Amino acid sequence: MHSILQQIQNIQNRIHKCCEKIGRNPAEVRLLLATKTVTAERILTAFESGVTLIGENKIQELKEKYDALKIHPHTHHFIGHLQSNKIKDILKYDVACIQSIDRLELAEKLHQRLLATNRSIDILIQVNTSNEVSKFGVEPSKTIELVEQIATLSTLKIKGLMTIGIFSGEDEKVRACFKTLKNLQQQIQVRSIPNVEMKELSMGMSGDLEIAIEEGATIIRVGTAIFGQRNYPDSYYWNETSSKK
Ligand SMILES: *Cc1c(COP(=O)(O)O)cnc(C)c1O
């Protein structure tokens, strides 16, 4: 078996084991392949596993792999930092969900574009649960207000929340990030905001997916544990000043 397929199997085993331990249905946890720096050829190999949900961080990579990936049905989410001037481009590549909406100005621009083309798109609100200046996302204390504001934009379908947990060897610090996201989800759910469906919690990566599943993740985003170490530092994708601690 190809090593990529073996690694996907390993991740699926981890998901199942964790769900079994805590009594969750593994079907509630979707595996998203984080495919930054991964070639289209290797992604097509990964699709043979039956997992066809992928996430890119950069429009440039979406564009480069778009034609090659077309031959296999799949679903694309955008999980990277999105600049306002790239909105026009992202709408060209069949992105089903943008997981990284974190400010009103960006949402408004996206809404204008979608209105003009008579479309709508699923989004998640990215929350900075780790309190690190280096991470993107809205502050937890400002999240509910942002959700309420974006909910008024009819073309944007809010499906839940996304976060990148703190990079820490201390599980309890990581867990606190995921608890923050879950807690926000519950606070938003009770408000029954029109046009908001708070069902998704996108959290957990290669190193912390079990903690995320225990805290209620419905989408985990895994790259390194499947495709191996990347040649670029994550700072290239996240922010100039961020670094893994
Ligand atoms: C790269 C990336 C991941 C996957 O991280 P790994 O540690 O490689 O599993 C998840 N989410 C986002 C937003 C990413 O940029």
mmCIF file of C-alpha atoms and ligand atoms in Angstrom:
data_model
loop_
_atom_site.group_PDB
_atom_site.id
_atom_site.type_symbol
_atom_site.label_atom_id
_atom_site.label_comp_id
_atom_site.label_asym_id
_atom_site.label_seq_id
_atom_site.Cartn_x
_atom_site.Cartn_y
_atom_site.Cartn_z
ATOM 1 C CA MET A 1 0.000 0.000 0.000
ATOM 2 C CA HIS A 2 1.204 3.529 -0.773
ATOM 3 C CA SER A 3 2.531 5.261 2.332
ATOM 4 C CA ILE A 4 0.012 8.099 1.971
ATOM 5 C CA LEU A 5 -2.835 5.566 2.070
ATOM 6 C CA GLN A 6 -1.241 3.854 5.046
ATOM 7 C CA GLN A 7 -1.001 7.142 6.921
ATOM 8 C CA ILE A 8 -4.635 7.968 6.157
ATOM 9 C CA GLN A 9 -5.570 4.573 7.542
ATOM 10 C CA ASN A 10 -3.538 5.358 10.660
ATOM 11 C CA ILE A 11 -5.389 8.639 11.139
ATOM 12 C CA GLN A 12 -8.728 6.912 10.644
ATOM 13 C CA ASN A 13 -7.712 4.361 13.264
ATOM 14 C CA ARG A 14 -6.827 7.205 15.647
ATOM 15 C CA ILE A 15 -10.237 8.806 15.007
ATOM 16 C CA HIS A 16 -12.050 5.522 15.633
ATOM 17 C CA LYS A 17 -10.101 4.689 18.766
ATOM 18 C CA CYS A 18 -10.681 8.113 20.215
ATOM 19 C CA CYS A 19 -14.396 8.075 19.385
ATOM 20 C CA GLU A 20 -14.768 4.633 20.890
ATOM 21 C CA LYS A 21 -13.121 5.797 24.097
ATOM 22 C CA ILE A 22 -15.481 8.731 24.566
ATOM 23 C CA GLY A 23 -18.614 7.263 23.007
ATOM 24 C CA ARG A 24 -18.818 9.465 19.927
ATOM 25 C CA ASN A 25 -19.910 8.247 16.523
ATOM 26 C CA PRO A 26 -16.833 8.381 14.238
ATOM 27 C CA ALA A 27 -19.103 9.386 11.369
ATOM 28 C CA GLU A 28 -19.479 12.757 13.131
ATOM 29 C CA VAL A 29 -15.788 13.524 12.621
ATOM 30 C CA ARG A 30 -14.739 14.382 9.091
ATOM 31 C CA LEU A 31 -11.116 14.151 8.049
ATOM 32 C CA LEU A 32 -9.897 17.069 5.940
ATOM 33 C CA LEU A 33 -6.558 16.639 4.197
ATOM 34 C CA ALA A 34 -4.466 19.787 4.635
ATOM 35 C CA THR A 35 -2.714 19.784 1.274
ATOM 36 C CA LYS A 36 -0.470 22.840 1.300
ATOM 37 C CA THR A 37 2.798 22.094 -0.598
ATOM 38 C CA VAL A 38 1.445 18.643 -1.578
ATOM 39 C CA THR A 39 1.487 17.992 -5.344
ATOM 40 C CA ALA A 40 -1.700 17.215 -7.242
ATOM 41 C CA GLU A 41 -0.341 13.767 -7.992
ATOM 42 C CA ARG A 42 0.039 12.932 -4.306
ATOM 43 C CA ILE A 43 -3.393 14.356 -3.549
ATOM 44 C CA LEU A 44 -4.891 12.094 -6.229
ATOM 45 C CA THR A 45 -3.207 9.155 -4.511
ATOM 46 C CA ALA A 46 -4.797 10.240 -1.224
ATOM 47 C CA PHE A 47 -8.229 10.312 -2.895
ATOM 48 C CA GLU A 48 -7.913 6.550 -3.478
ATOM 49 C CA SER A 49 -8.551 6.176 0.261
ATOM 50 C CA GLY A 50 -12.045 7.524 -0.238
ATOM 51 C CA VAL A 51 -11.211 10.712 1.691
ATOM 52 C CA THR A 52 -11.904 13.553 -0.731
ATOM 53 C CA LEU A 53 -12.225 16.600 1.504
ATOM 54 C CA ILE A 54 -9.174 18.825 1.110
ATOM 55 C CA GLY A 55 -8.066 22.243 2.319
ATOM 56 C CA GLU A 56 -5.625 24.700 0.771
ATOM 57 C CA ASN A 57 -4.056 27.782 2.357
ATOM 58 C CA LYS A 58 -3.109 29.777 -0.705
ATOM 59 C CA ILE A 59 -5.035 30.777 -3.818
ATOM 60 C CA GLN A 60 -1.902 30.207 -5.856
ATOM 61 C CA GLU A 61 -1.863 26.523 -4.903
ATOM 62 C CA LEU A 62 -5.600 26.153 -5.501
ATOM 63 C CA LYS A 63 -5.029 27.496 -8.972
ATOM 64 C CA GLU A 64 -1.979 25.376 -9.760
ATOM 65 C CA LYS A 65 -3.656 22.098 -8.790
ATOM 66 C CA TYR A 66 -7.156 22.894 -9.997
ATOM 67 C CA ASP A 67 -7.044 21.290 -13.442
ATOM 68 C CA ALA A 68 -5.160 18.180 -12.344
ATOM 69 C CA LEU A 69 -7.569 17.467 -9.476
ATOM 70 C CA LYS A 70 -10.681 17.933 -11.595
ATOM 71 C CA ILE A 71 -10.535 14.345 -12.814
ATOM 72 C CA HIS A 72 -11.546 13.084 -9.356
ATOM 73 C CA PRO A 73 -14.670 14.279 -7.492
ATOM 74 C CA HIS A 74 -13.658 16.074 -4.308
ATOM 75 C CA THR A 75 -14.619 18.920 -1.995
ATOM 76 C CA HIS A 76 -12.390 21.899 -1.453
ATOM 77 C CA HIS A 77 -12.296 24.090 1.638
ATOM 78 C CA PHE A 78 -10.097 27.136 2.051
ATOM 79 C CA ILE A 79 -8.247 27.142 5.386
ATOM 80 C CA GLY A 80 -5.613 29.858 4.929
ATOM 81 C CA HIS A 81 -5.485 33.547 5.646
ATOM 82 C CA LEU A 82 -7.549 35.364 3.047
ATOM 83 C CA GLN A 83 -6.703 38.833 1.826
ATOM 84 C CA SER A 84 -9.520 41.041 0.586
ATOM 85 C CA ASN A 85 -7.859 41.562 -2.769
ATOM 86 C CA LYS A 86 -7.868 37.797 -3.419
ATOM 87 C CA ILE A 87 -11.621 37.305 -3.046
ATOM 88 C CA LYS A 88 -12.302 37.550 -6.731
ATOM 89 C CA ASP A 89 -9.792 34.763 -7.357
ATOM 90 C CA ILE A 90 -10.992 32.350 -4.695
ATOM 91 C CA LEU A 91 -14.451 32.290 -6.260
ATOM 92 C CA LYS A 92 -13.036 30.881 -9.491
ATOM 93 C CA TYR A 93 -12.002 27.550 -8.012
ATOM 94 C CA ASP A 94 -15.118 25.821 -6.674
ATOM 95 C CA VAL A 95 -14.306 26.321 -3.008
ATOM 96 C CA ALA A 96 -17.255 24.880 -1.061
ATOM 97 C CA CYS A 97 -16.401 26.492 2.261
ATOM 98 C CA ILE A 98 -14.075 29.246 3.450
ATOM 99 C CA GLN A 99 -13.053 28.300 6.977
ATOM 100 C CA SER A 100 -11.020 31.410 7.706
ATOM 101 C CA ILE A 101 -13.419 34.359 7.776
ATOM 102 C CA ASP A 102 -12.313 36.492 10.696
ATOM 103 C CA ARG A 103 -13.351 40.074 10.018
ATOM 104 C CA LEU A 104 -16.396 41.959 8.860
ATOM 105 C CA GLU A 105 -14.675 43.929 6.130
ATOM 106 C CA LEU A 106 -13.592 40.690 4.449
ATOM 107 C CA ALA A 107 -17.073 39.188 4.764
ATOM 108 C CA GLU A 108 -18.672 42.294 3.267
ATOM 109 C CA LYS A 109 -16.368 42.226 0.252
ATOM 110 C CA LEU A 110 -17.042 38.540 -0.270
ATOM 111 C CA HIS A 111 -20.779 39.182 0.006
ATOM 112 C CA GLN A 112 -20.654 41.939 -2.634
ATOM 113 C CA ARG A 113 -18.852 39.630 -5.031
ATOM 114 C CA LEU A 114 -21.300 36.816 -4.471
ATOM 115 C CA LEU A 115 -24.305 39.089 -4.886
ATOM 116 C CA ALA A 116 -22.977 40.232 -8.226
ATOM 117 C CA THR A 117 -22.785 36.642 -9.442
ATOM 118 C CA ASN A 118 -25.940 35.434 -7.696
ATOM 119 C CA ARG A 119 -24.148 32.858 -5.575
ATOM 120 C CA SER A 120 -23.739 31.914 -1.943
ATOM 121 C CA ILE A 121 -20.967 30.135 -0.039
ATOM 122 C CA ASP A 122 -20.525 28.247 3.224
ATOM 123 C CA ILE A 123 -18.162 29.813 5.726
ATOM 124 C CA LEU A 124 -16.725 29.153 9.158
ATOM 125 C CA ILE A 125 -15.620 31.910 11.491
ATOM 126 C CA GLN A 126 -11.964 31.558 12.497
ATOM 127 C CA VAL A 127 -11.350 32.297 16.163
ATOM 128 C CA ASN A 128 -7.970 33.003 17.749
ATOM 129 C CA THR A 129 -8.371 30.828 20.819
ATOM 130 C CA SER A 130 -4.686 30.762 21.730
ATOM 131 C CA ASN A 131 -4.311 34.466 22.384
ATOM 132 C CA GLU A 132 -1.180 34.494 20.248
ATOM 133 C CA VAL A 133 -0.659 37.693 18.282
ATOM 134 C CA SER A 134 0.867 35.583 15.541
ATOM 135 C CA LYS A 135 -2.356 33.740 14.792
ATOM 136 C CA PHE A 136 -5.214 34.915 12.662
ATOM 137 C CA GLY A 137 -8.810 34.822 13.778
ATOM 138 C CA VAL A 138 -11.262 36.975 15.686
ATOM 139 C CA GLU A 139 -10.808 37.284 19.450
ATOM 140 C CA PRO A 140 -13.143 35.029 21.429
ATOM 141 C CA SER A 141 -14.764 38.033 23.145
ATOM 142 C CA LYS A 142 -15.652 39.556 19.774
ATOM 143 C CA THR A 143 -16.829 36.388 18.064
ATOM 144 C CA ILE A 144 -20.542 36.523 18.849
ATOM 145 C CA GLU A 145 -20.819 40.097 17.643
ATOM 146 C CA LEU A 146 -18.999 39.206 14.423
ATOM 147 C CA VAL A 147 -21.298 36.225 13.835
ATOM 148 C CA GLU A 148 -24.338 38.453 14.324
ATOM 149 C CA GLN A 149 -23.012 41.000 11.852
ATOM 150 C CA ILE A 150 -22.032 38.473 9.194
ATOM 151 C CA ALA A 151 -25.363 36.680 9.596
ATOM 152 C CA THR A 152 -27.036 39.695 7.980
ATOM 153 C CA LEU A 153 -25.105 39.068 4.748
ATOM 154 C CA SER A 154 -27.469 36.768 2.887
ATOM 155 C CA THR A 155 -24.916 35.116 0.584
ATOM 156 C CA LEU A 156 -22.736 33.883 3.454
ATOM 157 C CA LYS A 157 -23.940 30.707 5.149
ATOM 158 C CA ILE A 158 -22.268 30.426 8.549
ATOM 159 C CA LYS A 159 -21.847 26.728 9.359
ATOM 160 C CA GLY A 160 -19.655 26.889 12.433
ATOM 161 C CA LEU A 161 -16.292 27.865 13.875
ATOM 162 C CA MET A 162 -12.658 27.078 13.171
ATOM 163 C CA THR A 163 -9.499 27.431 15.225
ATOM 164 C CA ILE A 164 -5.831 26.537 15.307
ATOM 165 C CA GLY A 165 -4.982 25.428 18.842
ATOM 166 C CA ILE A 166 -1.912 26.661 20.654
ATOM 167 C CA PHE A 167 1.331 24.838 19.820
ATOM 168 C CA SER A 168 2.230 23.526 23.203
ATOM 169 C CA GLY A 169 3.411 20.304 24.720
ATOM 170 C CA GLU A 170 0.973 20.879 27.538
ATOM 171 C CA ASP A 171 -2.265 19.137 26.624
ATOM 172 C CA GLU A 172 -4.304 21.215 29.025
ATOM 173 C CA LYS A 173 -3.350 24.436 27.241
ATOM 174 C CA VAL A 174 -4.336 22.911 23.904
ATOM 175 C CA ARG A 175 -7.565 21.603 25.375
ATOM 176 C CA ALA A 176 -8.435 25.050 26.731
ATOM 177 C CA CYS A 177 -8.362 26.421 23.160
ATOM 178 C CA PHE A 178 -10.787 23.778 21.932
ATOM 179 C CA LYS A 179 -13.042 24.274 24.949
ATOM 180 C CA THR A 180 -13.177 27.978 24.129
ATOM 181 C CA LEU A 181 -14.391 27.176 20.621
ATOM 182 C CA LYS A 182 -16.999 24.689 21.860
ATOM 183 C CA ASN A 183 -18.212 27.164 24.435
ATOM 184 C CA LEU A 184 -18.637 29.880 21.804
ATOM 185 C CA GLN A 185 -20.547 27.443 19.614
ATOM 186 C CA GLN A 186 -22.980 26.759 22.447
ATOM 187 C CA GLN A 187 -23.425 30.449 23.251
ATOM 188 C CA ILE A 188 -24.181 31.171 19.599
ATOM 189 C CA GLN A 189 -26.535 28.196 19.237
ATOM 190 C CA VAL A 190 -28.801 29.364 22.058
ATOM 191 C CA ARG A 191 -29.209 32.721 20.357
ATOM 192 C CA SER A 192 -30.842 31.058 17.318
ATOM 193 C CA ILE A 193 -29.505 33.724 14.955
ATOM 194 C CA PRO A 194 -31.270 33.640 11.564
ATOM 195 C CA ASN A 195 -29.007 32.421 8.718
ATOM 196 C CA VAL A 196 -26.588 30.791 11.186
ATOM 197 C CA GLU A 197 -26.175 27.039 11.516
ATOM 198 C CA MET A 198 -23.567 26.377 14.205
ATOM 199 C CA LYS A 199 -22.960 22.691 13.569
ATOM 200 C CA GLU A 200 -19.287 22.550 12.561
ATOM 201 C CA LEU A 201 -16.252 22.798 14.812
ATOM 202 C CA SER A 202 -13.110 22.632 12.706
ATOM 203 C CA MET A 203 -10.254 22.008 15.123
ATOM 204 C CA GLY A 204 -7.417 19.563 15.643
ATOM 205 C CA MET A 205 -4.382 18.814 13.481
ATOM 206 C CA SER A 206 -1.743 16.065 13.284
ATOM 207 C CA GLY A 207 -0.518 16.536 16.846
ATOM 208 C CA ASP A 208 -3.685 17.315 18.748
ATOM 209 C CA LEU A 209 -6.572 15.637 16.927
ATOM 210 C CA GLU A 210 -7.538 13.384 19.847
ATOM 211 C CA ILE A 211 -7.934 16.346 22.188
ATOM 212 C CA ALA A 212 -10.009 18.130 19.549
ATOM 213 C CA ILE A 213 -12.278 15.117 19.026
ATOM 214 C CA GLU A 214 -12.744 14.803 22.778
ATOM 215 C CA GLU A 215 -13.819 18.450 22.862
ATOM 216 C CA GLY A 216 -16.303 18.075 20.002
ATOM 217 C CA ALA A 217 -14.486 18.571 16.682
ATOM 218 C CA THR A 218 -16.557 17.732 13.604
ATOM 219 C CA ILE A 219 -13.747 18.442 11.130
ATOM 220 C CA ILE A 220 -10.093 17.716 11.828
ATOM 221 C CA ARG A 221 -7.460 19.096 9.447
ATOM 222 C CA VAL A 222 -4.450 16.852 9.002
ATOM 223 C CA GLY A 223 -1.366 17.452 6.875
ATOM 224 C CA THR A 224 2.003 16.382 8.256
ATOM 225 C CA ALA A 225 0.867 13.046 9.690
ATOM 226 C CA ILE A 226 -0.300 12.014 6.219
ATOM 227 C CA PHE A 227 1.992 13.725 3.730
ATOM 228 C CA GLY A 228 5.128 14.139 5.850
ATOM 229 C CA GLN A 229 7.037 17.232 6.884
ATOM 230 C CA ARG A 230 6.698 20.281 4.663
ATOM 231 C CA ASN A 231 9.667 22.087 3.201
ATOM 232 C CA TYR A 232 8.245 25.477 4.046
ATOM 233 C CA PRO A 233 7.956 26.774 7.577
ATOM 234 C CA ASP A 234 4.354 27.291 8.667
ATOM 235 C CA SER A 235 5.116 30.992 9.006
ATOM 236 C CA TYR A 236 4.964 31.120 5.219
ATOM 237 C CA TYR A 237 1.319 30.166 5.441
ATOM 238 C CA TRP A 238 0.215 31.736 8.659
ATOM 239 C CA ASN A 239 2.056 34.912 9.353
ATOM 240 C CA GLU A 240 5.567 36.338 9.058
ATOM 241 C CA THR A 241 6.170 36.334 12.777
ATOM 242 C CA SER A 242 4.552 33.097 13.840
ATOM 243 C CA SER A 243 6.637 30.134 14.831
ATOM 244 C CA LYS A 244 6.033 26.677 16.231
ATOM 245 C CA LYS A 245 6.819 26.610 19.902
HETATM 246 C C1 LIG B 1 -1.230 23.114 7.760
HETATM 247 C C2 LIG B 1 -2.502 23.291 8.445
HETATM 248 C C3 LIG B 1 -3.113 22.217 9.102
HETATM 249 C C4 LIG B 1 -2.503 20.841 9.212
HETATM 250 O O1 LIG B 1 -1.435 20.884 10.116
HETATM 251 P P1 LIG B 1 -0.528 19.580 10.366
HETATM 252 O O2 LIG B 1 0.165 19.890 11.633
HETATM 253 O O3 LIG B 1 0.388 19.477 9.200
HETATM 254 O O4 LIG B 1 -1.438 18.416 10.455
HETATM 255 C C5 LIG B 1 -4.355 22.448 9.695
HETATM 256 N N1 LIG B 1 -4.955 23.646 9.643
HETATM 257 C C6 LIG B 1 -4.391 24.702 9.019
HETATM 258 C C7 LIG B 1 -5.114 26.005 8.993
HETATM 259 C C8 LIG B 1 -3.169 24.554 8.398
HETATM 260 O O5 LIG B 1 -2.609 25.605 7.795
#
